[in-house]
Protein backbone atom coordinates (compact mmCIF):
# COMPACT_ATOMS: atom_id res chain seq x y z
CA UNK A 1 9.07 12.69 -23.04
CA UNK A 2 8.11 9.17 -24.02
CA UNK A 3 4.46 8.96 -25.10
CA UNK A 4 2.08 7.26 -22.67
CA UNK A 5 -1.00 7.10 -24.84
CA UNK A 6 -2.13 8.37 -28.22
CA UNK A 7 -5.69 8.58 -26.89
CA UNK A 8 -5.55 9.82 -23.32
CA UNK A 9 -4.08 13.12 -22.17
CA UNK A 10 -1.87 12.37 -19.18
CA UNK A 11 -0.45 15.41 -17.41
CA UNK A 12 2.49 15.57 -15.03
CA UNK A 13 1.34 17.48 -11.94
CA UNK A 14 4.63 17.50 -10.03
CA UNK A 15 7.53 19.85 -10.87
CA UNK A 16 10.40 18.69 -13.08
CA UNK A 17 13.07 19.73 -10.57
CA UNK A 18 13.31 16.44 -8.70
CA UNK A 19 11.74 13.13 -7.74
CA UNK A 20 8.15 13.18 -6.51
CA UNK A 21 5.79 10.31 -5.73
CA UNK A 22 2.86 9.36 -3.53
CA UNK A 23 3.20 5.65 -2.80
CA UNK A 24 0.72 2.83 -2.59
CA UNK A 25 -2.45 2.08 -4.50
CA UNK A 26 -4.69 1.17 -1.55
CA UNK A 27 -5.11 4.70 -0.15
CA UNK A 28 -6.53 8.08 -1.11
CA UNK A 29 -3.98 10.89 -1.72
CA UNK A 30 -6.59 13.65 -2.09
CA UNK A 31 -8.12 16.09 0.38
CA UNK A 32 -11.89 16.37 0.73
CA UNK A 33 -12.50 18.86 -2.10
CA UNK A 34 -9.80 17.33 -4.33
CA UNK A 35 -7.84 20.55 -4.51
CA UNK A 36 -4.67 18.97 -3.07
CA UNK A 37 -2.88 15.70 -3.81
CA UNK A 38 -0.25 14.55 -1.31
CA UNK A 39 3.27 13.75 -2.56
CA UNK A 40 6.77 13.19 -1.25
CA UNK A 41 9.87 14.82 -2.72
CA UNK A 42 13.10 12.83 -2.43
CA UNK A 43 16.68 13.35 -3.57
CA UNK A 44 17.29 9.96 -5.15
CA UNK A 45 15.61 6.81 -6.45
CA UNK A 46 18.69 4.65 -7.03
CA UNK A 47 19.27 3.16 -3.57
CA UNK A 48 17.53 2.53 -0.28
CA UNK A 49 17.26 5.49 2.12
CA UNK A 50 20.04 5.85 4.68
CA UNK A 51 19.39 6.38 8.41
CA UNK A 52 18.55 10.04 8.90
CA UNK A 53 17.85 10.66 5.20
CA UNK A 54 14.76 12.84 4.89
CA UNK A 55 11.91 13.22 2.45
CA UNK A 56 9.86 16.38 2.01
CA UNK A 57 6.10 16.02 2.48
CA UNK A 58 3.81 18.34 0.57
CA UNK A 59 0.97 18.57 -1.89
CA UNK A 60 0.31 19.56 -5.48
CA UNK A 61 -2.80 21.02 -7.04
CA UNK A 62 -4.30 19.39 -10.15
CA UNK A 63 -2.63 22.10 -12.23
CA UNK A 64 0.79 21.44 -10.76
CA UNK A 65 1.45 23.91 -7.92
CA UNK A 66 3.68 22.32 -5.25
CA UNK A 67 3.75 23.32 -1.57
CA UNK A 68 6.07 21.80 1.01
CA UNK A 69 4.55 21.09 4.43
CA UNK A 70 7.18 19.29 6.50
CA UNK A 71 9.80 16.51 6.43
CA UNK A 72 10.12 12.92 7.60
CA UNK A 73 12.91 10.40 8.02
CA UNK A 74 10.48 7.44 8.04
CA UNK A 75 9.87 6.72 4.37
CA UNK A 76 10.46 4.14 1.66
CA UNK A 77 10.28 4.11 -2.13
CA UNK A 78 7.22 1.85 -2.35
CA UNK A 79 4.86 3.32 0.24
CA UNK A 80 6.26 6.70 1.18
CA UNK A 81 5.58 7.62 4.83
CA UNK A 82 1.92 6.52 4.75
CA UNK A 83 0.97 10.20 4.33
CA UNK A 84 -2.80 10.82 4.30
CA UNK A 85 -5.18 13.66 5.01
CA UNK A 86 -6.59 13.40 8.53
CA UNK A 87 -10.25 12.37 8.15
CA UNK A 88 -11.33 14.25 11.29
CA UNK A 89 -9.24 17.36 10.62
CA UNK A 90 -9.64 18.50 6.98
CA UNK A 91 -6.70 20.92 7.14
CA UNK A 92 -4.33 18.34 8.65
CA UNK A 93 -2.27 15.44 7.37
CA UNK A 94 -1.09 12.26 9.06
CA UNK A 95 2.34 10.82 8.38
CA UNK A 96 4.92 8.54 9.98
CA UNK A 97 8.23 9.79 11.36
CA UNK A 98 11.08 8.61 13.56
CA UNK A 99 11.63 10.14 17.00
CA UNK A 100 15.38 10.39 17.61
CA UNK A 101 14.88 10.70 21.37
CA UNK A 102 12.68 7.65 21.93
CA UNK A 103 14.07 5.79 18.91
CA UNK A 104 10.56 4.82 17.97
CA UNK A 105 8.31 5.23 14.97
CA UNK A 106 5.23 7.35 15.50
CA UNK A 107 2.48 9.03 13.50
CA UNK A 108 2.34 12.82 13.55
CA UNK A 109 -0.42 15.32 12.84
CA UNK A 110 0.55 18.38 10.79
CA UNK A 111 -1.84 21.29 10.35
CA UNK A 112 -1.36 23.04 7.02
CA UNK A 113 -0.18 26.60 7.56
CA UNK A 114 0.52 26.04 11.24
CA UNK A 115 2.80 23.05 11.87
CA UNK A 116 2.80 19.92 13.99
CA UNK A 117 -0.12 19.81 16.43
CA UNK A 118 -0.07 16.26 17.74
CA UNK A 119 1.34 12.76 17.71
CA UNK A 120 0.19 9.19 18.08
CA UNK A 121 2.27 6.73 20.06
CA UNK A 122 2.59 4.30 17.16
CA UNK A 123 3.11 4.55 13.44
CA UNK A 124 -0.09 4.24 11.40
CA UNK A 125 -0.26 1.86 8.48
CA UNK A 126 -3.74 2.64 7.17
CA UNK A 127 -6.96 4.48 8.06
CA UNK A 128 -10.56 3.32 8.22
CA UNK A 129 -12.92 4.84 5.62
CA UNK A 130 -15.17 6.17 8.42
CA UNK A 131 -12.25 8.20 9.73
CA UNK A 132 -12.54 6.93 13.29
CA UNK A 133 -9.46 4.76 13.65
CA UNK A 134 -6.13 3.79 12.17
CA UNK A 135 -4.41 0.42 12.03
CA UNK A 136 -0.85 -0.02 13.28
CA UNK A 137 1.71 -2.77 12.90
CA UNK A 138 5.45 -2.95 13.53
CA UNK A 139 6.88 -1.55 10.30
CA UNK A 140 10.37 -2.10 11.72
CA UNK A 141 9.86 -5.87 11.50
CA UNK A 142 9.26 -5.77 7.75
CA UNK A 143 12.45 -7.22 6.24
CA UNK A 144 11.70 -6.05 2.69
CA UNK A 145 13.45 -2.70 2.99
CA UNK A 146 11.53 -1.10 0.15
CA UNK A 147 8.52 -1.30 2.50
CA UNK A 148 10.10 -0.27 5.81
CA UNK A 149 12.30 2.50 7.20
CA UNK A 150 16.07 2.95 7.46
CA UNK A 151 16.10 4.17 11.07
CA UNK A 152 14.51 0.94 12.34
CA UNK A 153 16.76 -1.89 11.11
CA UNK A 154 15.49 -5.45 11.16
CA UNK A 155 16.56 -7.35 14.26
CA UNK A 156 17.67 -10.93 14.79
CA UNK A 157 14.70 -12.28 16.76
CA UNK A 158 12.69 -14.65 14.58
CA UNK A 159 9.47 -14.01 16.53
CA UNK A 160 8.42 -10.92 18.51
CA UNK A 161 9.52 -11.03 22.13
CA UNK A 162 5.96 -10.91 23.51
CA UNK A 163 3.56 -12.86 21.31
CA UNK A 164 0.61 -12.07 23.59
CA UNK A 165 0.95 -8.29 23.58
CA UNK A 166 2.28 -7.56 20.11
CA UNK A 167 0.50 -7.80 16.77
CA UNK A 168 -2.09 -5.67 15.00
CA UNK A 169 -3.31 -2.52 16.81
CA UNK A 170 -6.18 -0.07 16.42
CA UNK A 171 -5.64 3.62 17.23
CA UNK A 172 -8.57 5.90 18.01
CA UNK A 173 -7.87 8.98 15.88
CA UNK A 174 -9.82 11.28 18.21
CA UNK A 175 -8.38 10.21 21.56
CA UNK A 176 -5.13 8.55 20.52
CA UNK A 177 -6.02 5.53 22.61
CA UNK A 178 -4.67 2.26 21.25
CA UNK A 179 -5.76 -1.33 21.69
CA UNK A 180 -4.38 -4.66 20.56
CA UNK A 181 -6.73 -6.01 17.90
CA UNK A 182 -5.13 -9.42 17.28
CA UNK A 183 -1.98 -10.75 18.92
CA UNK A 184 0.74 -12.75 17.23
CA UNK A 185 -0.22 -15.59 19.56
CA UNK A 186 -3.77 -15.62 18.21
CA UNK A 187 -2.53 -15.45 14.62
CA UNK A 188 -0.27 -18.43 15.17
CA UNK A 189 -3.14 -20.35 16.76
CA UNK A 190 -5.18 -19.72 13.60
CA UNK A 191 -2.23 -20.46 11.29
CA UNK A 192 -3.11 -23.06 8.68
CA UNK A 193 0.10 -25.02 9.29
CA UNK A 194 1.74 -23.54 12.33
CA UNK A 195 4.57 -26.07 12.43
CA UNK A 196 6.21 -24.30 9.49
CA UNK A 197 6.66 -21.10 11.52
CA UNK A 198 9.28 -22.72 13.74
CA UNK A 199 12.71 -21.38 12.84
CA UNK A 200 11.17 -18.80 10.51
CA UNK A 201 11.14 -15.02 10.78
CA UNK A 202 7.56 -13.70 10.87
CA UNK A 203 6.16 -10.23 10.22
CA UNK A 204 2.94 -8.39 9.36
CA UNK A 205 2.26 -6.28 6.29
CA UNK A 206 -0.43 -4.77 4.03
CA UNK A 207 -3.21 -4.03 6.50
CA UNK A 208 -6.39 -2.65 4.87
CA UNK A 209 -9.83 -1.75 6.29
CA UNK A 210 -12.97 -2.70 4.36
CA UNK A 211 -15.52 -0.33 2.81
CA UNK A 212 -17.78 0.03 5.86
CA UNK A 213 -14.96 0.07 8.42
CA UNK A 214 -16.09 -3.16 10.11
CA UNK A 215 -13.29 -5.55 9.15
CA UNK A 216 -9.53 -5.56 8.70
CA UNK A 217 -7.40 -7.57 6.26
CA UNK A 218 -3.67 -8.13 6.71
CA UNK A 219 -0.86 -10.47 5.74
CA UNK A 220 1.35 -12.55 7.99
CA UNK A 221 4.54 -13.49 6.21
CA UNK A 222 7.47 -15.71 7.06
CA UNK A 223 10.91 -16.33 5.62
CA UNK A 224 13.97 -18.41 6.46
CA UNK A 225 16.34 -15.42 6.63
CA UNK A 226 15.18 -11.89 7.43
CA UNK A 227 18.44 -10.39 6.22
CA UNK A 228 18.23 -11.96 2.76
CA UNK A 229 14.53 -12.19 2.05
CA UNK A 230 13.36 -14.32 -0.82
CA UNK A 231 10.77 -17.06 -1.30
CA UNK A 232 8.71 -15.85 1.64
CA UNK A 233 5.37 -17.45 2.49
CA UNK A 234 2.14 -15.45 2.79
CA UNK A 235 -0.99 -15.99 4.88
CA UNK A 236 -3.97 -13.63 4.60
CA UNK A 237 -6.01 -12.95 7.74
CA UNK A 238 -9.23 -11.06 8.40
CA UNK A 239 -11.19 -10.15 11.53
CA UNK A 240 -13.79 -7.69 12.79
CA UNK A 241 -12.72 -4.42 14.38
CA UNK A 242 -13.73 -5.91 17.73
CA UNK A 243 -10.95 -8.45 17.27
CA UNK A 244 -13.35 -11.36 17.27
CA UNK A 245 -13.26 -14.34 14.92
CA UNK A 246 -9.82 -13.84 13.34
CA UNK A 247 -9.35 -16.33 10.54
CA UNK A 248 -6.62 -17.26 8.07
CA UNK A 249 -8.59 -16.77 4.85
CA UNK A 250 -5.87 -17.61 2.32
CA UNK A 251 -2.96 -19.79 3.45
CA UNK A 252 0.26 -19.87 1.46
CA UNK A 253 -0.92 -22.67 -0.82
CA UNK A 254 -3.01 -20.04 -2.64
CA UNK A 255 0.01 -17.71 -2.97
CA UNK A 256 2.92 -20.03 -3.71
CA UNK A 257 4.76 -19.70 -7.02
CA UNK A 258 3.32 -16.17 -7.29
CA UNK A 259 -0.25 -17.37 -7.88
CA UNK A 260 -1.35 -14.10 -6.19
CA UNK A 261 0.65 -10.90 -6.00
CA UNK A 262 -1.75 -8.26 -4.62
CA UNK A 263 -4.95 -7.97 -2.64
CA UNK A 264 -7.50 -5.37 -1.56
CA UNK A 265 -11.02 -5.18 -0.18
CA UNK A 266 -13.81 -5.00 -2.76
CA UNK A 267 -17.19 -3.31 -3.15
CA UNK A 268 -19.01 -4.98 -0.25
CA UNK A 269 -17.96 -5.57 3.39
CA UNK A 270 -16.82 -9.16 2.79
CA UNK A 271 -15.59 -9.02 -0.82
CA UNK A 272 -11.84 -9.34 -1.46
CA UNK A 273 -10.18 -8.68 -4.82
CA UNK A 274 -6.96 -10.43 -5.86
CA UNK A 275 -4.99 -10.89 -9.06
CA UNK A 276 -4.88 -14.68 -9.19
CA UNK A 277 -3.30 -17.18 -11.54
CA UNK A 278 -5.08 -20.12 -9.96
CA UNK A 279 -5.94 -21.76 -13.28
CA UNK A 280 -2.41 -21.46 -14.70
CA UNK A 281 -3.50 -19.41 -17.73
CA UNK A 282 -2.48 -15.96 -16.47
CA UNK A 283 -3.42 -13.42 -13.83
CA UNK A 284 -7.09 -12.52 -13.61
CA UNK A 285 -9.18 -10.10 -11.57
CA UNK A 286 -10.83 -12.45 -9.07
CA UNK A 287 -13.20 -11.72 -6.18
CA UNK A 288 -14.44 -13.90 -3.34
CA UNK A 289 -16.47 -13.56 -0.14
CA UNK A 290 -14.15 -14.01 2.83
CA UNK A 291 -17.08 -14.94 5.10
CA UNK A 292 -17.81 -18.08 3.08
CA UNK A 293 -15.95 -21.24 4.06
CA UNK A 294 -14.90 -22.61 1.72
CA UNK A 295 -14.96 -19.50 -0.43
CA UNK A 296 -16.01 -19.53 -4.09
CA UNK A 297 -13.93 -17.35 -6.40
CA UNK A 298 -15.45 -15.44 -9.32
CA UNK A 299 -13.40 -14.12 -12.24
CA UNK A 300 -14.29 -10.57 -13.22
CA UNK A 301 -11.87 -10.13 -16.11
CA UNK A 302 -8.79 -11.47 -17.81
CA UNK A 303 -5.47 -9.90 -17.05
CA UNK A 304 -3.25 -7.75 -19.25
CA UNK A 305 -0.02 -8.59 -17.46
CA UNK A 306 1.74 -9.85 -14.35
CA UNK A 307 1.44 -8.57 -10.82
CA UNK A 308 -1.44 -6.10 -11.05
CA UNK A 309 -2.23 -3.56 -8.36
CA UNK A 310 -6.02 -3.41 -8.67
CA UNK A 311 -8.62 -1.12 -7.14
CA UNK A 312 -12.33 -0.54 -7.76
CA UNK A 313 -13.63 2.89 -8.72
CA UNK A 314 -15.61 4.69 -5.99
CA UNK A 315 -18.90 3.63 -7.61
CA UNK A 316 -17.71 0.04 -8.10
CA UNK A 317 -18.32 -0.05 -11.85
CA UNK A 318 -14.70 0.16 -13.01
CA UNK A 319 -11.44 -1.43 -12.03
CA UNK A 320 -7.92 -0.05 -12.43
CA UNK A 321 -5.13 -2.57 -12.95
CA UNK A 322 -1.47 -1.90 -13.67
CA UNK A 323 1.22 -4.49 -14.39
CA UNK A 324 4.81 -5.16 -13.48
CA UNK A 325 7.23 -4.32 -16.24
CA UNK A 326 8.48 -7.13 -18.45
CA UNK A 327 11.75 -7.50 -20.30
CA UNK A 328 11.02 -4.34 -22.30
CA UNK A 329 10.39 -2.29 -19.15
CA UNK A 330 6.80 -1.40 -20.06
CA UNK A 331 4.18 -1.07 -17.32
CA UNK A 332 0.62 -1.06 -18.62
CA UNK A 333 -2.39 0.58 -17.00
CA UNK A 334 -5.84 -0.75 -17.87
CA UNK A 335 -9.37 0.22 -16.91
CA UNK A 336 -11.81 -2.68 -16.76
CA UNK A 337 -15.60 -2.51 -16.98
CA UNK A 338 -16.69 -4.72 -14.09
CA UNK A 339 -20.02 -5.69 -15.66
CA UNK A 340 -18.71 -6.70 -19.09
CA UNK A 341 -15.05 -7.44 -18.41
CA UNK A 342 -14.09 -5.14 -21.28
CA UNK A 343 -10.58 -3.77 -20.89
CA UNK A 344 -9.33 -0.39 -22.09
CA UNK A 345 -5.62 0.45 -22.06
CA UNK A 346 -5.13 3.90 -20.53
CA UNK A 347 -1.40 4.04 -21.03
CA UNK A 348 1.90 2.24 -21.44
CA UNK A 349 4.73 3.60 -19.32
CA UNK A 350 8.36 2.87 -20.19
CA UNK A 351 9.99 2.19 -16.83
CA UNK A 352 13.11 0.65 -18.32
CA UNK A 353 14.07 -2.98 -17.71
CA UNK A 354 14.62 -3.44 -13.99
CA UNK A 355 18.04 -4.26 -12.65
CA UNK A 356 18.42 -7.39 -10.59
CA UNK A 357 19.04 -5.43 -7.39
CA UNK A 358 16.49 -2.60 -7.72
CA UNK A 359 13.35 -4.37 -6.51
CA UNK A 360 13.16 -2.18 -3.39
CA UNK A 361 13.56 1.11 -5.26
CA UNK A 362 11.60 0.29 -8.41
CA UNK A 363 8.78 2.58 -9.51
CA UNK A 364 5.36 0.94 -9.88
CA UNK A 365 2.38 2.86 -11.20
CA UNK A 366 0.24 2.17 -8.09
CA UNK A 367 -2.95 3.59 -9.70
CA UNK A 368 -5.28 5.62 -7.49
CA UNK A 369 -8.79 7.03 -7.98
CA UNK A 370 -9.92 10.40 -6.71
CA UNK A 371 -12.91 10.17 -4.34
CA UNK A 372 -15.34 11.32 -7.05
CA UNK A 373 -13.85 8.98 -9.66
CA UNK A 374 -12.97 11.79 -12.07
CA UNK A 375 -9.18 11.63 -11.67
CA UNK A 376 -6.60 8.86 -11.83
CA UNK A 377 -3.04 9.39 -10.66
CA UNK A 378 0.05 7.20 -10.96
CA UNK A 379 3.75 7.37 -10.10
CA UNK A 380 6.01 7.06 -13.14
CA UNK A 381 9.62 7.37 -14.32
CA UNK A 382 8.87 7.07 -18.03
CA UNK A 383 10.50 10.40 -18.91
CA UNK A 384 13.92 8.93 -17.96
CA UNK A 385 14.63 12.00 -15.86
CA UNK A 386 12.67 12.15 -12.61
CA UNK A 387 10.02 10.14 -10.81
CA UNK A 388 6.77 12.08 -10.93
CA UNK A 389 3.02 11.97 -10.35
CA UNK A 390 0.84 11.96 -13.46
CA UNK A 391 -2.87 12.72 -13.67
CA UNK A 392 -5.59 11.63 -16.09
CA UNK A 393 -9.03 13.20 -16.05
CA UNK A 394 -11.74 10.68 -16.92
C-alpha cells in the first residue's frame, strides 16, 4: 500500500474484496451512535454505470465489519445513491432507487434487519439537520453523468416542460407530503441575466440545507449542449424553507474560469463557505453572509491546492479541505484551524494522474466528519487495487 502519512494512522475500514465508497462530502454517513458508516459496494470504477447495473448498499463498523442491507440501480460514482440514515427512524436508511414499473426515481426506506418499509414519491437529494424534511430535485436532468443515474437518461428539452410546477421540492419525512419550494419560473425571474438562458439547457444541482434547517442553498446551471457538457455556467440561489425571498446570491461572474469549485453552508444560518480564487493568487477558504447585499467575503485560510471540498467540524473550530489531483495524481487532505488559519496536512493520497475521459468516474476524497468530530473518513484509490473508505481517528 502506498503511504498516506508518516504521522497519522489511516485505517481502511472496508474489505479488500472489491470497490467500496460513500460519496459526497456534504452529508453524514454515520448512524446516531457512530457504530455504523454507510457505504456502497460496486463492481467497477472504470466506466459509467449501465441501465440496470446495481450497487450494494450496506454499512461498515469502525473496525471494518461489512454488512449488506439492500441494492439500488440509482447510483453514480461521485454521490452514490444519496444513502443516509433516516433521522426519524434510527434503525432505517434512506436511499434513491429506480422503479421499473413507473420508470421514476424515488427514495426508499429500509429498516435494518427487516427490509423495505416505505417509499417517498420523489428521489431525495439531501436532508435537513433537524430531520424533518428532505429536499428533492430532478436528478434525471443533471447532464453530468457522474452525478446522475443511468436509468434516467438526459432528454432533449432545454427547459422543463412546466416551469411553474417543477423545480426544488420539500418532502415531509414523517408524512411523505411534498410541496414545491421554488419553481423554475421563479428562479428564472430572479436570474441575474436571464437572457442568457435562452437556447441553453438548464438544471438544478447541489442542494444543501443550512445548520438550523431554515434555509436551502442550490445551484442552477446551464450549458449549450446537454449531451456534451463543458463550460457550463453556475448560479447559486438561496431561500427560506417557506419558499419566500429566493435570491440569486452568486451569479456566474463569480464562478467563471473556475474561480469557485465547491460550496457549502457554514457555522451560522446565513454563512456560506466556498473555495474561491477571486484575487487570482490561488484558492482560499472564504466565507460570506448570504443575507448581506452586497456581501462581504472574508478569507479564513490560504489553500493547499485546487478544487477543495471543504467542510467545518461539528464544533466549527476546524475545517477539512481536500484537493483535486495534479499532474502527479496526488490528492492532499488538510485540516485548518479556523481561528489561526494554520494548516496541517493529514495525508497525501496517490490517485494516479487522471485520464482525459474519467472525470465522471474519478475518485475524490470527499472528506467527512463524524457527528462528534472524532473521526474523519475519505474515499480513496491510493492502493492501486480497489476504491475504499479510510478512517482517521482525531
